Structures are given as C-alpha cells and as structure tokens.
Amino acid sequence: QDEDPQVLRGALVDPEQYIPALIETATKEATSSHEQLAKVKAIEILGFLQIEEAVDELIVLAKSKIKAERKAAIKSLGRIGSLDAVKVLLENLDFSRYDQYAAVALGNLADPSAIPKLVEELNDVDEDDTNYQKALIFALSEMPKSEHDKILMDALYDYDLKHGTHYHELQTMGLS
C-alpha cells in the first residue's frame, strides 16, 4: 500500500490506457456485490496511482452514502494531494464514520486553510476517540511551519492540558 506511485505506474505496461477504465469503474453505479468491490478497488487504485484526472469524481464519491466508497474516496483524495479536495474533506470531519480518514487526508494535503477546523475538532474531540485525536494531531503536525505555528502550538498545548497528555510528546513530534 505504501508503494511509490511512480513504481506502481511503471509496473503497468501502459498505465495511461487504464485510467479511463478505472474512472469509469469508480463512478459507475454498482448493481452487485462484485461490482461494488470492483468500484471500491478502482477508487483505491486511483489514489495509489495519484491520478489527478479523477479528483472531481473522487470529490463526488467522498459524499457517497456507501461507506466503503466514501472511505476509499477520502483516502484517495489525500493520496492525490489536490487542494480542490479540502472543502469536501473538511465536511467529512463532521461525520464520525469518516472523520479520522478526512483528518489524515487533510494532513497529507497540508493546506493551512484547514487549520481552524482541525483546531476546533481537536478542542471538541471526545477523549475516548483516541484514533480521531491521533489523526487530528497528525494533520496539524503536517501543516507548513509558518505564521500558524503559534495557533497550532496553543491548540495542542490546550489539548494537552485538557486531556492530561504530555506536552513533551508533542514536542518530539516536531511541533515546537
């Protein structure tokens, strides 16, 4: 799964010939469990190969009512790295089934415009939801180091005080 997209593309004889078929499979309505599985796999492959031509379709799929499609689309958008996906990923932070995937994808995009919503989510996260907490901290830690550093550090320090975590752990993540 963590293979370099260029290596994956190189493994195909002519990767460009498969892109239209992958996009078609990812966007076609599935009428059977086999077609649904193929659809989800196509969505995942578009992300693994970082197919930018599929971003618009993946944004639509990131709103799907079908959990597997939506989850795969969110992850793929994070892998592709298009800033066009920021809005739909921020919207997915509001859905507990998808919030941690959206947070990680936003971290991969590293768009500072996501910082206010990520900070808000970190301040409001249920203390029992450790996976989401970790995903939010990851996302914030991936943001570019800039004028936002004070906002990030204040939010993480407040989180630390609220949840009894150790500030030095955040420092070791390179957040100070």
mmCIF file with all atom_site columns, C-alpha atoms in Angstrom:
data_model
loop_
_atom_site.group_PDB
_atom_site.id
_atom_site.type_symbol
_atom_site.label_atom_id
_atom_site.label_alt_id
_atom_site.label_comp_id
_atom_site.label_asym_id
_atom_site.label_entity_id
_atom_site.label_seq_id
_atom_site.pdbx_PDB_ins_code
_atom_site.Cartn_x
_atom_site.Cartn_y
_atom_site.Cartn_z
_atom_site.occupancy
_atom_site.B_iso_or_equiv
_atom_site.pdbx_formal_charge
_atom_site.auth_seq_id
_atom_site.auth_comp_id
_atom_site.auth_asym_id
_atom_site.auth_atom_id
_atom_site.pdbx_PDB_model_num
ATOM 1   C CA . GLN A 1 1   ? 0.000   0.000  0.000   1.00 0.00 ? 1   GLN A CA 1
ATOM 2   C CA . ASP A 1 2   ? 2.833   2.404  0.698   1.00 0.00 ? 2   ASP A CA 1
ATOM 3   C CA . GLU A 1 3   ? 4.483   1.803  -2.658  1.00 0.00 ? 3   GLU A CA 1
ATOM 4   C CA . ASP A 1 4   ? 5.701   4.760  -4.656  1.00 0.00 ? 4   ASP A CA 1
ATOM 5   C CA . PRO A 1 5   ? 3.002   5.709  -7.208  1.00 0.00 ? 5   PRO A CA 1
ATOM 6   C CA . GLN A 1 6   ? 5.625   6.044  -9.925  1.00 0.00 ? 6   GLN A CA 1
ATOM 7   C CA . VAL A 1 7   ? 6.814   2.485  -9.233  1.00 0.00 ? 7   VAL A CA 1
ATOM 8   C CA . LEU A 1 8   ? 3.230   1.251  -9.367  1.00 0.00 ? 8   LEU A CA 1
ATOM 9   C CA . ARG A 1 9   ? 2.625   3.093  -12.634 1.00 0.00 ? 9   ARG A CA 1
ATOM 10  C CA . GLY A 1 10  ? 5.867   1.691  -14.036 1.00 0.00 ? 10  GLY A CA 1
ATOM 11  C CA . ALA A 1 11  ? 4.682   -1.836 -13.283 1.00 0.00 ? 11  ALA A CA 1
ATOM 12  C CA . LEU A 1 12  ? 1.898   -1.372 -15.829 1.00 0.00 ? 12  LEU A CA 1
ATOM 13  C CA . VAL A 1 13  ? 2.802   -1.681 -19.488 1.00 0.00 ? 13  VAL A CA 1
ATOM 14  C CA . ASP A 1 14  ? 0.885   1.441  -20.472 1.00 0.00 ? 14  ASP A CA 1
ATOM 15  C CA . PRO A 1 15  ? -0.723  2.939  -17.353 1.00 0.00 ? 15  PRO A CA 1
ATOM 16  C CA . GLU A 1 16  ? -2.435  5.775  -19.208 1.00 0.00 ? 16  GLU A CA 1
ATOM 17  C CA . GLN A 1 17  ? -4.651  3.324  -21.080 1.00 0.00 ? 17  GLN A CA 1
ATOM 18  C CA . TYR A 1 18  ? -6.153  2.105  -17.792 1.00 0.00 ? 18  TYR A CA 1
ATOM 19  C CA . ILE A 1 19  ? -7.088  5.489  -16.357 1.00 0.00 ? 19  ILE A CA 1
ATOM 20  C CA . PRO A 1 20  ? -10.392 5.959  -18.247 1.00 0.00 ? 20  PRO A CA 1
ATOM 21  C CA . ALA A 1 21  ? -11.469 2.420  -17.315 1.00 0.00 ? 21  ALA A CA 1
ATOM 22  C CA . LEU A 1 22  ? -10.567 2.982  -13.662 1.00 0.00 ? 22  LEU A CA 1
ATOM 23  C CA . ILE A 1 23  ? -12.518 6.246  -13.564 1.00 0.00 ? 23  ILE A CA 1
ATOM 24  C CA . GLU A 1 24  ? -15.477 4.614  -15.301 1.00 0.00 ? 24  GLU A CA 1
ATOM 25  C CA . THR A 1 25  ? -15.445 1.682  -12.867 1.00 0.00 ? 25  THR A CA 1
ATOM 26  C CA . ALA A 1 26  ? -15.147 4.045  -9.889  1.00 0.00 ? 26  ALA A CA 1
ATOM 27  C CA . THR A 1 27  ? -18.101 6.173  -10.976 1.00 0.00 ? 27  THR A CA 1
ATOM 28  C CA . LYS A 1 28  ? -20.437 3.531  -12.404 1.00 0.00 ? 28  LYS A CA 1
ATOM 29  C CA . GLU A 1 29  ? -23.361 2.514  -10.206 1.00 0.00 ? 29  GLU A CA 1
ATOM 30  C CA . ALA A 1 30  ? -22.731 -0.952 -8.799  1.00 0.00 ? 30  ALA A CA 1
ATOM 31  C CA . THR A 1 31  ? -25.577 -3.433 -9.210  1.00 0.00 ? 31  THR A CA 1
ATOM 32  C CA . SER A 1 32  ? -23.962 -6.408 -7.472  1.00 0.00 ? 32  SER A CA 1
ATOM 33  C CA . SER A 1 33  ? -21.540 -7.089 -4.641  1.00 0.00 ? 33  SER A CA 1
ATOM 34  C CA . HIS A 1 34  ? -18.843 -7.952 -7.198  1.00 0.00 ? 34  HIS A CA 1
ATOM 35  C CA . GLU A 1 35  ? -19.337 -4.643 -8.993  1.00 0.00 ? 35  GLU A CA 1
ATOM 36  C CA . GLN A 1 36  ? -19.277 -2.831 -5.633  1.00 0.00 ? 36  GLN A CA 1
ATOM 37  C CA . LEU A 1 37  ? -15.972 -4.457 -4.725  1.00 0.00 ? 37  LEU A CA 1
ATOM 38  C CA . ALA A 1 38  ? -14.540 -3.566 -8.152  1.00 0.00 ? 38  ALA A CA 1
ATOM 39  C CA . LYS A 1 39  ? -15.759 0.012  -7.709  1.00 0.00 ? 39  LYS A CA 1
ATOM 40  C CA . VAL A 1 40  ? -14.060 0.404  -4.323  1.00 0.00 ? 40  VAL A CA 1
ATOM 41  C CA . LYS A 1 41  ? -10.845 -1.154 -5.647  1.00 0.00 ? 41  LYS A CA 1
ATOM 42  C CA . ALA A 1 42  ? -10.877 1.226  -8.624  1.00 0.00 ? 42  ALA A CA 1
ATOM 43  C CA . ILE A 1 43  ? -11.276 4.187  -6.245  1.00 0.00 ? 43  ILE A CA 1
ATOM 44  C CA . GLU A 1 44  ? -8.330  2.931  -4.179  1.00 0.00 ? 44  GLU A CA 1
ATOM 45  C CA . ILE A 1 45  ? -6.149  2.387  -7.253  1.00 0.00 ? 45  ILE A CA 1
ATOM 46  C CA . LEU A 1 46  ? -6.856  5.924  -8.481  1.00 0.00 ? 46  LEU A CA 1
ATOM 47  C CA . GLY A 1 47  ? -5.453  7.149  -5.180  1.00 0.00 ? 47  GLY A CA 1
ATOM 48  C CA . PHE A 1 48  ? -2.471  4.798  -5.119  1.00 0.00 ? 48  PHE A CA 1
ATOM 49  C CA . LEU A 1 49  ? -1.520  5.890  -8.639  1.00 0.00 ? 49  LEU A CA 1
ATOM 50  C CA . GLN A 1 50  ? -2.264  9.539  -7.781  1.00 0.00 ? 50  GLN A CA 1
ATOM 51  C CA . ILE A 1 51  ? -4.483  10.059 -10.817 1.00 0.00 ? 51  ILE A CA 1
ATOM 52  C CA . GLU A 1 52  ? -5.220  13.784 -10.719 1.00 0.00 ? 52  GLU A CA 1
ATOM 53  C CA . GLU A 1 53  ? -7.733  13.476 -13.566 1.00 0.00 ? 53  GLU A CA 1
ATOM 54  C CA . ALA A 1 54  ? -10.025 11.638 -11.125 1.00 0.00 ? 54  ALA A CA 1
ATOM 55  C CA . VAL A 1 55  ? -10.208 14.346 -8.447  1.00 0.00 ? 55  VAL A CA 1
ATOM 56  C CA . ASP A 1 56  ? -13.620 15.702 -9.488  1.00 0.00 ? 56  ASP A CA 1
ATOM 57  C CA . GLU A 1 57  ? -15.129 12.220 -9.488  1.00 0.00 ? 57  GLU A CA 1
ATOM 58  C CA . LEU A 1 58  ? -13.492 11.379 -6.154  1.00 0.00 ? 58  LEU A CA 1
ATOM 59  C CA . ILE A 1 59  ? -14.894 14.557 -4.606  1.00 0.00 ? 59  ILE A CA 1
ATOM 60  C CA . VAL A 1 60  ? -18.380 13.377 -5.575  1.00 0.00 ? 60  VAL A CA 1
ATOM 61  C CA . LEU A 1 61  ? -17.637 9.898  -4.187  1.00 0.00 ? 61  LEU A CA 1
ATOM 62  C CA . ALA A 1 62  ? -16.412 11.444 -0.918  1.00 0.00 ? 62  ALA A CA 1
ATOM 63  C CA . LYS A 1 63  ? -20.077 12.331 -0.333  1.00 0.00 ? 63  LYS A CA 1
ATOM 64  C CA . SER A 1 64  ? -21.401 8.843  -1.127  1.00 0.00 ? 64  SER A CA 1
ATOM 65  C CA . LYS A 1 65  ? -23.877 7.201  1.204   1.00 0.00 ? 65  LYS A CA 1
ATOM 66  C CA . ILE A 1 66  ? -21.995 3.929  0.716   1.00 0.00 ? 66  ILE A CA 1
ATOM 67  C CA . LYS A 1 67  ? -19.379 3.758  3.472   1.00 0.00 ? 67  LYS A CA 1
ATOM 68  C CA . ALA A 1 68  ? -16.717 1.783  1.575   1.00 0.00 ? 68  ALA A CA 1
ATOM 69  C CA . GLU A 1 69  ? -16.891 4.130  -1.436  1.00 0.00 ? 69  GLU A CA 1
ATOM 70  C CA . ARG A 1 70  ? -16.754 7.240  0.697   1.00 0.00 ? 70  ARG A CA 1
ATOM 71  C CA . LYS A 1 71  ? -13.875 5.990  2.845   1.00 0.00 ? 71  LYS A CA 1
ATOM 72  C CA . ALA A 1 72  ? -11.853 4.942  -0.225  1.00 0.00 ? 72  ALA A CA 1
ATOM 73  C CA . ALA A 1 73  ? -12.515 8.282  -1.941  1.00 0.00 ? 73  ALA A CA 1
ATOM 74  C CA . ILE A 1 74  ? -11.441 10.269 1.134   1.00 0.00 ? 74  ILE A CA 1
ATOM 75  C CA . LYS A 1 75  ? -8.212  8.288  1.410   1.00 0.00 ? 75  LYS A CA 1
ATOM 76  C CA . SER A 1 76  ? -7.553  8.599  -2.333  1.00 0.00 ? 76  SER A CA 1
ATOM 77  C CA . LEU A 1 77  ? -8.065  12.353 -2.278  1.00 0.00 ? 77  LEU A CA 1
ATOM 78  C CA . GLY A 1 78  ? -5.461  12.586 0.472   1.00 0.00 ? 78  GLY A CA 1
ATOM 79  C CA . ARG A 1 79  ? -3.020  10.500 -1.548  1.00 0.00 ? 79  ARG A CA 1
ATOM 80  C CA . ILE A 1 80  ? -3.506  12.518 -4.713  1.00 0.00 ? 80  ILE A CA 1
ATOM 81  C CA . GLY A 1 81  ? -2.949  15.773 -2.861  1.00 0.00 ? 81  GLY A CA 1
ATOM 82  C CA . SER A 1 82  ? -5.236  18.110 -4.775  1.00 0.00 ? 82  SER A CA 1
ATOM 83  C CA . LEU A 1 83  ? -6.211  21.207 -2.839  1.00 0.00 ? 83  LEU A CA 1
ATOM 84  C CA . ASP A 1 84  ? -9.567  21.053 -4.655  1.00 0.00 ? 84  ASP A CA 1
ATOM 85  C CA . ALA A 1 85  ? -10.478 18.358 -2.114  1.00 0.00 ? 85  ALA A CA 1
ATOM 86  C CA . VAL A 1 86  ? -10.041 20.483 1.024   1.00 0.00 ? 86  VAL A CA 1
ATOM 87  C CA . LYS A 1 87  ? -13.697 21.544 1.234   1.00 0.00 ? 87  LYS A CA 1
ATOM 88  C CA . VAL A 1 88  ? -15.164 18.041 0.972   1.00 0.00 ? 88  VAL A CA 1
ATOM 89  C CA . LEU A 1 89  ? -12.565 16.686 3.406   1.00 0.00 ? 89  LEU A CA 1
ATOM 90  C CA . LEU A 1 90  ? -13.423 19.397 5.935   1.00 0.00 ? 90  LEU A CA 1
ATOM 91  C CA . GLU A 1 91  ? -17.098 18.483 5.542   1.00 0.00 ? 91  GLU A CA 1
ATOM 92  C CA . ASN A 1 92  ? -16.262 14.848 6.311   1.00 0.00 ? 92  ASN A CA 1
ATOM 93  C CA . LEU A 1 93  ? -14.776 15.828 9.681   1.00 0.00 ? 93  LEU A CA 1
ATOM 94  C CA . ASP A 1 94  ? -18.385 16.202 10.812  1.00 0.00 ? 94  ASP A CA 1
ATOM 95  C CA . PHE A 1 95  ? -19.181 12.518 10.243  1.00 0.00 ? 95  PHE A CA 1
ATOM 96  C CA . SER A 1 96  ? -17.816 10.148 12.880  1.00 0.00 ? 96  SER A CA 1
ATOM 97  C CA . ARG A 1 97  ? -17.525 7.276  10.403  1.00 0.00 ? 97  ARG A CA 1
ATOM 98  C CA . TYR A 1 98  ? -15.129 9.259  8.237   1.00 0.00 ? 98  TYR A CA 1
ATOM 99  C CA . ASP A 1 99  ? -13.573 11.899 10.475  1.00 0.00 ? 99  ASP A CA 1
ATOM 100 C CA . GLN A 1 100 ? -10.229 10.220 11.096  1.00 0.00 ? 100 GLN A CA 1
ATOM 101 C CA . TYR A 1 101 ? -9.746  9.420  7.391   1.00 0.00 ? 101 TYR A CA 1
ATOM 102 C CA . ALA A 1 102 ? -10.587 13.006 6.470   1.00 0.00 ? 102 ALA A CA 1
ATOM 103 C CA . ALA A 1 103 ? -8.176  14.348 9.107   1.00 0.00 ? 103 ALA A CA 1
ATOM 104 C CA . VAL A 1 104 ? -5.324  12.208 7.781   1.00 0.00 ? 104 VAL A CA 1
ATOM 105 C CA . ALA A 1 105 ? -6.137  13.248 4.198   1.00 0.00 ? 105 ALA A CA 1
ATOM 106 C CA . LEU A 1 106 ? -6.098  16.906 5.255   1.00 0.00 ? 106 LEU A CA 1
ATOM 107 C CA . GLY A 1 107 ? -2.723  16.327 6.876   1.00 0.00 ? 107 GLY A CA 1
ATOM 108 C CA . ASN A 1 108 ? -1.470  14.868 3.610   1.00 0.00 ? 108 ASN A CA 1
ATOM 109 C CA . LEU A 1 109 ? -2.694  17.971 1.763   1.00 0.00 ? 109 LEU A CA 1
ATOM 110 C CA . ALA A 1 110 ? -1.085  20.273 4.370   1.00 0.00 ? 110 ALA A CA 1
ATOM 111 C CA . ASP A 1 111 ? -3.319  23.202 3.415   1.00 0.00 ? 111 ASP A CA 1
ATOM 112 C CA . PRO A 1 112 ? -3.226  25.878 6.147   1.00 0.00 ? 112 PRO A CA 1
ATOM 113 C CA . SER A 1 113 ? -6.844  26.815 5.415   1.00 0.00 ? 113 SER A CA 1
ATOM 114 C CA . ALA A 1 114 ? -7.810  23.589 7.246   1.00 0.00 ? 114 ALA A CA 1
ATOM 115 C CA . ILE A 1 115 ? -6.138  24.666 10.498  1.00 0.00 ? 115 ILE A CA 1
ATOM 116 C CA . PRO A 1 116 ? -9.113  26.455 12.126  1.00 0.00 ? 116 PRO A CA 1
ATOM 117 C CA . LYS A 1 117 ? -11.468 23.487 11.615  1.00 0.00 ? 117 LYS A CA 1
ATOM 118 C CA . LEU A 1 118 ? -8.803  20.985 12.714  1.00 0.00 ? 118 LEU A CA 1
ATOM 119 C CA . VAL A 1 119 ? -8.141  23.016 15.872  1.00 0.00 ? 119 VAL A CA 1
ATOM 120 C CA . GLU A 1 120 ? -11.887 23.258 16.550  1.00 0.00 ? 120 GLU A CA 1
ATOM 121 C CA . GLU A 1 121 ? -12.230 19.492 16.149  1.00 0.00 ? 121 GLU A CA 1
ATOM 122 C CA . LEU A 1 122 ? -9.236  18.857 18.417  1.00 0.00 ? 122 LEU A CA 1
ATOM 123 C CA . ASN A 1 123 ? -10.789 21.033 21.122  1.00 0.00 ? 123 ASN A CA 1
ATOM 124 C CA . ASP A 1 124 ? -14.130 19.217 20.836  1.00 0.00 ? 124 ASP A CA 1
ATOM 125 C CA . VAL A 1 125 ? -12.993 15.629 20.292  1.00 0.00 ? 125 VAL A CA 1
ATOM 126 C CA . ASP A 1 126 ? -14.350 13.001 22.683  1.00 0.00 ? 126 ASP A CA 1
ATOM 127 C CA . GLU A 1 127 ? -11.496 11.894 24.904  1.00 0.00 ? 127 GLU A CA 1
ATOM 128 C CA . ASP A 1 128 ? -12.378 8.249  24.248  1.00 0.00 ? 128 ASP A CA 1
ATOM 129 C CA . ASP A 1 129 ? -11.904 8.696  20.494  1.00 0.00 ? 129 ASP A CA 1
ATOM 130 C CA . THR A 1 130 ? -8.136  8.216  20.500  1.00 0.00 ? 130 THR A CA 1
ATOM 131 C CA . ASN A 1 131 ? -7.911  7.342  16.795  1.00 0.00 ? 131 ASN A CA 1
ATOM 132 C CA . TYR A 1 132 ? -9.517  10.634 15.825  1.00 0.00 ? 132 TYR A CA 1
ATOM 133 C CA . GLN A 1 133 ? -7.327  12.512 18.316  1.00 0.00 ? 133 GLN A CA 1
ATOM 134 C CA . LYS A 1 134 ? -4.204  10.990 16.761  1.00 0.00 ? 134 LYS A CA 1
ATOM 135 C CA . ALA A 1 135 ? -5.443  11.757 13.247  1.00 0.00 ? 135 ALA A CA 1
ATOM 136 C CA . LEU A 1 136 ? -6.104  15.401 14.169  1.00 0.00 ? 136 LEU A CA 1
ATOM 137 C CA . ILE A 1 137 ? -2.683  15.760 15.791  1.00 0.00 ? 137 ILE A CA 1
ATOM 138 C CA . PHE A 1 138 ? -1.099  14.189 12.714  1.00 0.00 ? 138 PHE A CA 1
ATOM 139 C CA . ALA A 1 139 ? -2.977  16.597 10.425  1.00 0.00 ? 139 ALA A CA 1
ATOM 140 C CA . LEU A 1 140 ? -1.951  19.618 12.453  1.00 0.00 ? 140 LEU A CA 1
ATOM 141 C CA . SER A 1 141 ? 1.650   18.420 12.644  1.00 0.00 ? 141 SER A CA 1
ATOM 142 C CA . GLU A 1 142 ? 1.784   18.217 8.832   1.00 0.00 ? 142 GLU A CA 1
ATOM 143 C CA . MET A 1 143 ? 0.767   21.830 8.332   1.00 0.00 ? 143 MET A CA 1
ATOM 144 C CA . PRO A 1 144 ? 3.511   24.073 6.975   1.00 0.00 ? 144 PRO A CA 1
ATOM 145 C CA . LYS A 1 145 ? 5.627   25.743 9.608   1.00 0.00 ? 145 LYS A CA 1
ATOM 146 C CA . SER A 1 146 ? 4.777   29.414 9.323   1.00 0.00 ? 146 SER A CA 1
ATOM 147 C CA . GLU A 1 147 ? 2.751   32.150 10.911  1.00 0.00 ? 147 GLU A CA 1
ATOM 148 C CA . HIS A 1 148 ? 0.341   29.443 12.022  1.00 0.00 ? 148 HIS A CA 1
ATOM 149 C CA . ASP A 1 149 ? 2.857   27.923 14.454  1.00 0.00 ? 149 ASP A CA 1
ATOM 150 C CA . LYS A 1 150 ? 1.566   29.876 17.459  1.00 0.00 ? 150 LYS A CA 1
ATOM 151 C CA . ILE A 1 151 ? -2.044  28.909 16.695  1.00 0.00 ? 151 ILE A CA 1
ATOM 152 C CA . LEU A 1 152 ? -1.035  25.268 16.330  1.00 0.00 ? 152 LEU A CA 1
ATOM 153 C CA . MET A 1 153 ? 1.096   25.193 19.456  1.00 0.00 ? 153 MET A CA 1
ATOM 154 C CA . ASP A 1 154 ? -1.566  26.954 21.540  1.00 0.00 ? 154 ASP A CA 1
ATOM 155 C CA . ALA A 1 155 ? -4.210  24.493 20.339  1.00 0.00 ? 155 ALA A CA 1
ATOM 156 C CA . LEU A 1 156 ? -2.012  21.486 21.032  1.00 0.00 ? 156 LEU A CA 1
ATOM 157 C CA . TYR A 1 157 ? -0.996  22.853 24.427  1.00 0.00 ? 157 TYR A CA 1
ATOM 158 C CA . ASP A 1 158 ? -4.682  23.411 25.335  1.00 0.00 ? 158 ASP A CA 1
ATOM 159 C CA . TYR A 1 159 ? -5.401  19.874 24.177  1.00 0.00 ? 159 TYR A CA 1
ATOM 160 C CA . ASP A 1 160 ? -2.531  18.625 26.316  1.00 0.00 ? 160 ASP A CA 1
ATOM 161 C CA . LEU A 1 161 ? -3.894  20.359 29.419  1.00 0.00 ? 161 LEU A CA 1
ATOM 162 C CA . LYS A 1 162 ? -7.466  19.223 28.760  1.00 0.00 ? 162 LYS A CA 1
ATOM 163 C CA . HIS A 1 163 ? -6.595  15.585 28.136  1.00 0.00 ? 163 HIS A CA 1
ATOM 164 C CA . GLY A 1 164 ? -3.663  15.146 30.501  1.00 0.00 ? 164 GLY A CA 1
ATOM 165 C CA . THR A 1 165 ? -1.250  14.166 27.766  1.00 0.00 ? 165 THR A CA 1
ATOM 166 C CA . HIS A 1 166 ? 2.381   15.140 27.897  1.00 0.00 ? 166 HIS A CA 1
ATOM 167 C CA . TYR A 1 167 ? 3.402   18.252 26.062  1.00 0.00 ? 167 TYR A CA 1
ATOM 168 C CA . HIS A 1 168 ? 6.892   16.870 25.572  1.00 0.00 ? 168 HIS A CA 1
ATOM 169 C CA . GLU A 1 169 ? 5.368   14.054 23.488  1.00 0.00 ? 169 GLU A CA 1
ATOM 170 C CA . LEU A 1 170 ? 4.047   16.677 21.107  1.00 0.00 ? 170 LEU A CA 1
ATOM 171 C CA . GLN A 1 171 ? 7.457   18.340 21.060  1.00 0.00 ? 171 GLN A CA 1
ATOM 172 C CA . THR A 1 172 ? 9.078   15.076 19.990  1.00 0.00 ? 172 THR A CA 1
ATOM 173 C CA . MET A 1 173 ? 6.733   15.055 17.015  1.00 0.00 ? 173 MET A CA 1
ATOM 174 C CA . GLY A 1 174 ? 8.453   18.242 15.852  1.00 0.00 ? 174 GLY A CA 1
ATOM 175 C CA . LEU A 1 175 ? 5.589   20.529 16.770  1.00 0.00 ? 175 LEU A CA 1
ATOM 176 C CA . SER A 1 176 ? 7.516   23.016 18.851  1.00 0.00 ? 176 SER A CA 1
#
